XYZ file of C-alpha atoms in Angstrom:
394
model
C -4.206 11.991 -64.536
C -1.061 11.762 -62.474
C 2.234 13.273 -63.755
C 4.416 11.490 -61.194
C 7.189 9.475 -62.691
C 6.871 5.740 -62.370
C 9.282 3.565 -60.365
C 10.273 6.473 -58.170
C 9.978 6.134 -54.451
C 8.132 8.707 -52.395
C 10.227 10.931 -50.246
C 10.278 9.994 -46.574
C 11.029 12.641 -43.907
C 14.250 12.035 -42.147
C 13.904 10.619 -38.645
C 15.705 12.633 -36.076
C 16.993 11.131 -32.895
C 14.794 12.159 -29.921
C 16.291 14.276 -27.187
C 17.657 12.371 -24.210
C 14.921 13.653 -21.896
C 11.992 13.747 -24.313
C 11.283 10.033 -24.558
C 9.707 7.646 -22.140
C 11.676 7.360 -18.969
C 13.652 4.114 -19.130
C 15.019 4.254 -15.638
C 13.267 1.750 -13.394
C 13.294 2.149 -9.611
C 13.543 -0.758 -7.177
C 10.268 -1.282 -5.343
C 8.215 0.317 -8.137
C 6.341 -1.530 -10.883
C 3.552 -0.681 -13.296
C -0.036 -1.378 -12.267
C -1.587 -4.383 -13.992
C -4.753 -2.317 -14.593
C -3.515 0.866 -16.266
C 0.289 0.847 -16.002
C 0.650 3.557 -13.376
C 3.749 3.218 -11.182
C 2.871 1.545 -7.869
C 4.814 0.700 -4.760
C 4.065 -1.820 -2.012
C 2.619 -0.837 1.370
C 4.543 -3.629 3.118
C 1.372 -5.776 3.553
C 0.463 -7.933 0.583
C -3.238 -8.141 1.532
C -3.440 -4.321 1.698
C -1.781 -4.112 -1.695
C -4.435 -6.431 -3.149
C -7.181 -4.444 -1.440
C -6.083 -1.225 -3.144
C -6.858 -2.743 -6.514
C -3.568 -2.036 -8.332
C -1.497 -4.611 -6.456
C 0.003 -1.731 -4.518
C -0.356 1.959 -3.756
C -0.089 4.171 -6.821
C 2.551 6.909 -6.517
C 1.216 10.385 -6.131
C -1.611 9.286 -3.803
C -2.251 9.238 -0.061
C -4.060 6.829 2.287
C -5.724 7.814 5.549
C -6.091 5.043 8.167
C -8.677 5.766 10.829
C -8.553 3.669 14.009
C -10.996 3.407 16.854
C -9.850 2.782 20.363
C -6.310 2.945 21.793
C -4.819 -0.002 19.869
C -1.729 0.208 17.668
C -2.970 -1.660 14.539
C -2.735 1.475 12.418
C 0.774 2.143 13.671
C 1.703 -1.401 12.668
C 0.650 -0.691 9.084
C 2.699 2.525 9.117
C 5.758 0.578 10.315
C 5.244 -1.943 7.532
C 5.015 0.958 5.054
C 8.175 2.625 6.391
C 10.135 -0.662 6.616
C 9.284 -1.563 3.042
C 10.581 1.808 1.910
C 13.863 1.389 3.803
C 14.427 -2.090 2.327
C 13.707 -0.834 -1.160
C 16.111 2.068 -0.788
C 13.427 4.772 -0.723
C 13.631 7.973 1.282
C 11.248 7.740 4.280
C 10.076 10.930 6.031
C 8.536 10.393 9.477
C 6.641 13.327 11.027
C 6.208 14.118 14.693
C 7.980 11.197 16.350
C 11.564 10.690 17.399
C 14.202 8.219 16.321
C 12.892 5.655 18.805
C 9.952 5.113 16.476
C 12.341 4.249 13.630
C 14.248 1.772 15.761
C 11.036 -0.233 16.210
C 10.608 -1.041 12.502
C 10.044 -4.777 11.988
C 12.845 -6.908 10.517
C 12.753 -8.688 7.220
C 12.194 -12.450 7.094
C 15.084 -13.613 4.977
C 13.530 -16.991 4.254
C 10.854 -15.326 2.101
C 13.446 -13.727 -0.162
C 15.529 -16.872 -0.359
C 12.587 -18.837 -1.754
C 12.411 -16.670 -4.849
C 13.312 -18.738 -7.861
C 16.381 -17.447 -9.643
C 16.464 -17.298 -13.459
C 19.259 -19.868 -13.580
C 17.041 -22.465 -11.846
C 13.993 -21.949 -14.041
C 12.802 -24.779 -16.240
C 12.563 -24.375 -20.040
C 8.774 -24.368 -19.770
C 8.855 -21.384 -17.399
C 11.207 -19.528 -19.702
C 8.891 -20.021 -22.637
C 5.829 -18.552 -20.962
C 4.420 -15.289 -22.393
C 6.337 -12.241 -21.254
C 3.160 -10.167 -20.961
C 1.315 -12.574 -18.686
C 2.923 -11.236 -15.506
C 0.857 -8.042 -15.822
C -2.320 -10.055 -15.222
C -1.131 -12.558 -12.620
C -2.450 -10.605 -9.575
C -5.620 -9.122 -11.013
C -7.938 -11.454 -9.151
C -5.963 -12.279 -6.065
C -8.152 -10.386 -3.619
C -11.443 -11.755 -4.888
C -10.086 -15.290 -5.111
C -10.573 -15.947 -1.397
C -8.219 -16.750 1.481
C -5.509 -18.074 -0.821
C -4.494 -14.520 -1.703
C -3.790 -13.720 1.929
C -1.263 -16.519 2.146
C 0.235 -15.971 -1.303
C 3.985 -15.566 -1.452
C 5.312 -12.046 -1.913
C 5.142 -10.782 -5.442
C 8.328 -10.523 -7.414
C 9.216 -7.274 -9.132
C 10.552 -7.792 -12.644
C 12.727 -4.753 -12.209
C 16.421 -5.594 -12.536
C 18.676 -4.800 -9.616
C 20.889 -2.609 -11.776
C 18.047 -0.546 -13.171
C 19.297 2.626 -11.506
C 22.951 1.932 -12.213
C 24.733 2.709 -15.429
C 26.945 -0.018 -16.900
C 26.476 -3.401 -15.307
C 23.292 -5.259 -16.160
C 21.793 -7.900 -13.920
C 18.601 -9.934 -14.202
C 18.200 -10.874 -10.563
C 14.590 -10.198 -9.507
C 13.775 -7.996 -6.530
C 10.927 -8.754 -4.120
C 8.189 -6.178 -4.542
C 6.615 -6.829 -1.133
C 8.698 -8.273 1.721
C 7.646 -10.309 4.711
C 8.337 -8.694 8.063
C 8.671 -10.137 11.564
C 7.271 -7.949 14.330
C 9.462 -9.646 16.930
C 12.649 -8.591 15.083
C 14.106 -5.160 14.455
C 15.214 -3.843 11.088
C 18.893 -3.138 10.757
C 19.148 0.178 8.956
C 21.730 -0.100 6.143
C 21.905 3.654 5.851
C 20.729 6.126 8.479
C 20.106 8.754 5.796
C 17.128 6.777 4.443
C 15.068 7.875 7.498
C 14.337 11.550 7.843
C 12.639 12.514 11.076
C 10.720 15.780 10.724
C 9.861 17.315 14.155
C 6.774 19.382 14.871
C 8.285 22.660 16.011
C 6.466 24.785 18.620
C 5.180 28.021 17.034
C 2.820 30.795 18.161
C -0.915 30.210 17.782
C -1.176 32.562 14.815
C 1.360 30.471 12.831
C 0.834 27.022 11.356
C 2.834 24.156 12.943
C 2.697 22.365 9.597
C 4.627 24.966 7.663
C 8.024 23.615 8.699
C 6.916 20.111 7.696
C 6.019 21.226 4.183
C 9.218 23.218 3.865
C 11.381 20.260 4.861
C 9.559 17.991 2.425
C 9.955 20.443 -0.451
C 13.666 20.756 0.199
C 14.087 16.962 0.196
C 12.203 16.595 -3.084
C 14.182 19.399 -4.718
C 17.589 18.105 -3.618
C 17.040 14.411 -4.455
C 17.566 12.827 -7.836
C 14.577 12.205 -10.070
C 14.312 8.361 -9.686
C 14.224 8.544 -5.861
C 10.896 7.570 -4.268
C 9.826 9.463 -1.144
C 7.435 8.010 1.454
C 5.751 10.355 3.898
C 4.619 8.728 7.182
C 2.428 10.714 9.587
C 1.535 8.752 12.741
C -1.344 9.966 14.898
C -2.261 13.140 13.115
C -3.477 15.880 15.492
C -2.657 13.773 18.571
C -2.242 16.017 21.634
C 0.902 14.137 22.555
C 2.610 15.223 19.284
C 0.878 18.401 18.085
C 0.013 21.684 19.800
C -3.611 22.532 20.561
C -3.993 25.028 17.732
C -2.872 22.403 15.141
C -6.531 21.318 14.876
C -7.502 24.794 13.689
C -9.079 24.249 10.276
C -7.182 27.283 8.959
C -3.856 25.515 9.588
C -4.796 21.877 9.006
C -6.764 22.243 5.752
C -4.061 24.407 4.297
C -1.536 21.712 5.120
C -3.654 18.975 3.505
C -4.238 21.083 0.380
C -0.511 21.752 0.087
C 0.326 18.086 0.618
C -2.127 17.057 -2.072
C -0.595 19.599 -4.471
C 2.849 18.038 -3.853
C 1.470 14.580 -4.505
C -0.036 15.704 -7.845
C 3.165 17.473 -8.755
C 5.467 14.516 -7.970
C 3.303 11.702 -9.325
C 6.266 9.292 -9.695
C 8.204 10.221 -6.599
C 5.974 10.855 -3.605
C 3.403 8.870 -1.673
C 1.931 9.322 1.793
C 0.207 7.307 4.542
C -1.174 8.747 7.789
C -3.262 7.630 10.750
C -5.978 9.552 12.612
C -7.334 8.685 16.077
C -11.083 8.500 15.589
C -11.705 8.456 19.304
C -10.550 12.094 19.484
C -11.860 13.182 16.113
C -14.991 11.137 15.225
C -16.207 10.792 11.698
C -19.286 12.814 12.517
C -17.152 15.926 13.047
C -16.826 18.342 10.187
C -13.053 18.506 10.470
C -12.692 14.761 10.082
C -14.901 14.807 6.995
C -12.685 17.452 5.432
C -9.581 15.315 6.168
C -11.271 12.373 4.421
C -12.173 14.492 1.407
C -8.538 15.684 1.044
C -7.212 12.117 1.232
C -7.206 9.814 -1.783
C -8.026 6.657 0.139
C -9.785 6.193 3.498
C -9.685 2.963 5.466
C -11.117 2.527 8.978
C -9.961 -0.135 11.450
C -12.485 -1.034 14.135
C -10.890 -3.434 16.672
C -13.160 -5.832 18.537
C -13.857 -4.867 22.187
C -11.727 -6.706 24.726
C -14.837 -7.835 26.538
C -15.940 -10.034 23.635
C -14.723 -13.587 24.010
C -13.613 -14.865 20.595
C -11.939 -17.925 21.955
C -14.609 -20.344 20.731
C -15.367 -18.488 17.470
C -14.485 -20.075 14.201
C -14.365 -17.884 11.111
C -14.438 -18.941 7.555
C -13.145 -16.905 4.687
C -14.504 -17.663 1.201
C -14.800 -21.395 0.696
C -12.425 -22.329 3.459
C -13.916 -24.528 6.165
C -10.906 -25.088 8.381
C -10.406 -23.153 11.547
C -8.389 -19.990 11.009
C -6.888 -17.334 13.141
C -9.030 -15.176 15.348
C -9.848 -11.780 13.804
C -8.768 -8.645 15.632
C -11.280 -6.304 14.136
C -13.308 -5.126 11.113
C -12.011 -3.149 8.149
C -14.257 -0.533 6.599
C -13.211 0.902 3.270
C -14.815 4.340 2.806
C -13.013 5.311 -0.388
C -10.327 4.030 -2.732
C -8.160 6.326 -4.824
C -9.806 6.936 -8.224
C -7.043 6.403 -10.767
C -8.933 6.894 -14.028
C -12.096 8.330 -15.507
C -13.642 4.853 -15.364
C -13.982 5.168 -11.601
C -13.196 2.292 -9.277
C -12.758 4.409 -6.157
C -15.983 3.495 -4.388
C -16.223 1.626 -1.117
C -16.070 -2.157 -1.062
C -19.375 -3.857 -0.295
C -18.052 -7.033 1.352
C -17.446 -7.239 5.092
C -13.741 -7.438 5.809
C -11.747 -8.385 8.865
C -8.087 -8.099 9.710
C -5.857 -10.428 11.609
C -2.355 -9.670 12.790
C 0.223 -12.222 13.807
C 3.948 -12.341 14.106
C 4.723 -12.239 10.410
C 1.634 -10.994 8.611
C -1.142 -8.469 8.586
C -4.007 -10.059 6.660
C -7.218 -8.442 5.404
C -9.825 -10.915 4.142
C -13.604 -11.291 3.715
C -15.591 -12.227 6.802
C -18.348 -14.794 7.009
C -20.414 -15.675 10.037
C -19.435 -18.928 11.814
C -21.697 -22.006 11.587
C -24.866 -22.058 13.617
C -24.367 -23.588 17.077
C -25.465 -27.233 16.974
C -24.755 -27.737 13.269
C -21.899 -30.153 13.845
C -21.570 -31.089 10.172
C -21.012 -27.491 9.099
C -18.587 -26.907 11.988
C -16.540 -29.939 11.042
C -16.609 -28.975 7.384
C -17.904 -32.389 6.382
C -19.735 -32.882 3.106
C -22.185 -35.542 4.344
C -25.080 -33.114 4.278
C -24.773 -32.441 0.528
C -27.632 -33.929 -1.523
C -26.853 -36.821 -3.850
C -28.605 -38.146 -6.926
C -30.495 -40.608 -4.802
C -31.825 -37.871 -2.493
C -33.157 -35.743 -5.319
C -36.806 -36.405 -6.045
C -38.586 -35.230 -9.177
């Protein structure tokens, strides 16, 4: 039998206001948005097809991507320039290792027409305003598997307001998450401080040439404010033109990669890295290259087609497309994706992929063999060869 008085409310503990820094961080950074899969903060690589390939519509912060390239081409360097240019446009801090300022002056320029086509909130129709607010998280989940339409999709729009990092004024103007760049133009740097060139200093053979790089990166992370995103760009890792001979010593290189990975795990919302490795000098069969792959979160290999192969008369089809498309420059092999959760998802992709590069885009898409020579109906893309009800016999 209960002795509690009737009509008397139960006592409720008083709710105390949380501390300013104990709650969920409400400061949103331009160029960063939550992943549609698990909500992790992601940033764009500068190439929309590469963002779709990574699975989270971008590269998750706190992770690194290794791009291996065969031959003497500059396709991997083009992806690095896209990555660095996207960071400059978004206002991120870009750290470039081993190269001089001339490399930064070759960053591609932004195509303004792509940003001008973004629909402003004032011009939206009432039907667009009434759509579900949560639906934008699932808009780009199936872009990569949908076929060639994803490669030509317009750049995604970040729902982050422009004044997210400012205190006071509030604006609802959307910011482009991934910009379109023109390789024939050069990016006008709004602020020279956004690019930090880290040289590889000559040191004795018993000392690591990577120690100064790590020290400079730690100082930049410690001195910057918390919402600032840092992008680390390492072109041509271990190239003899940029690094001393003893840089390939496993004692120095593996210690550097372990320390870099520790920094990425420590600054999971501030730091991301992308590097290239010349496979012609360090093949994948070598033990050192395998260790580099193991210490990288994602590994992508670019295999350009030999110059002796004549692709002038080759027609490629991607997905269900039957029209003639641009000539592919090479094959993309995905050896590992970053594993972002205990559910997995970091295995290699089974489909054959190709990449094409043109003036304004770097596209990665599935590859299908061209029609058999002599099959004119398949080459023209006509549907006359499809069976009809009359042709079907029971």
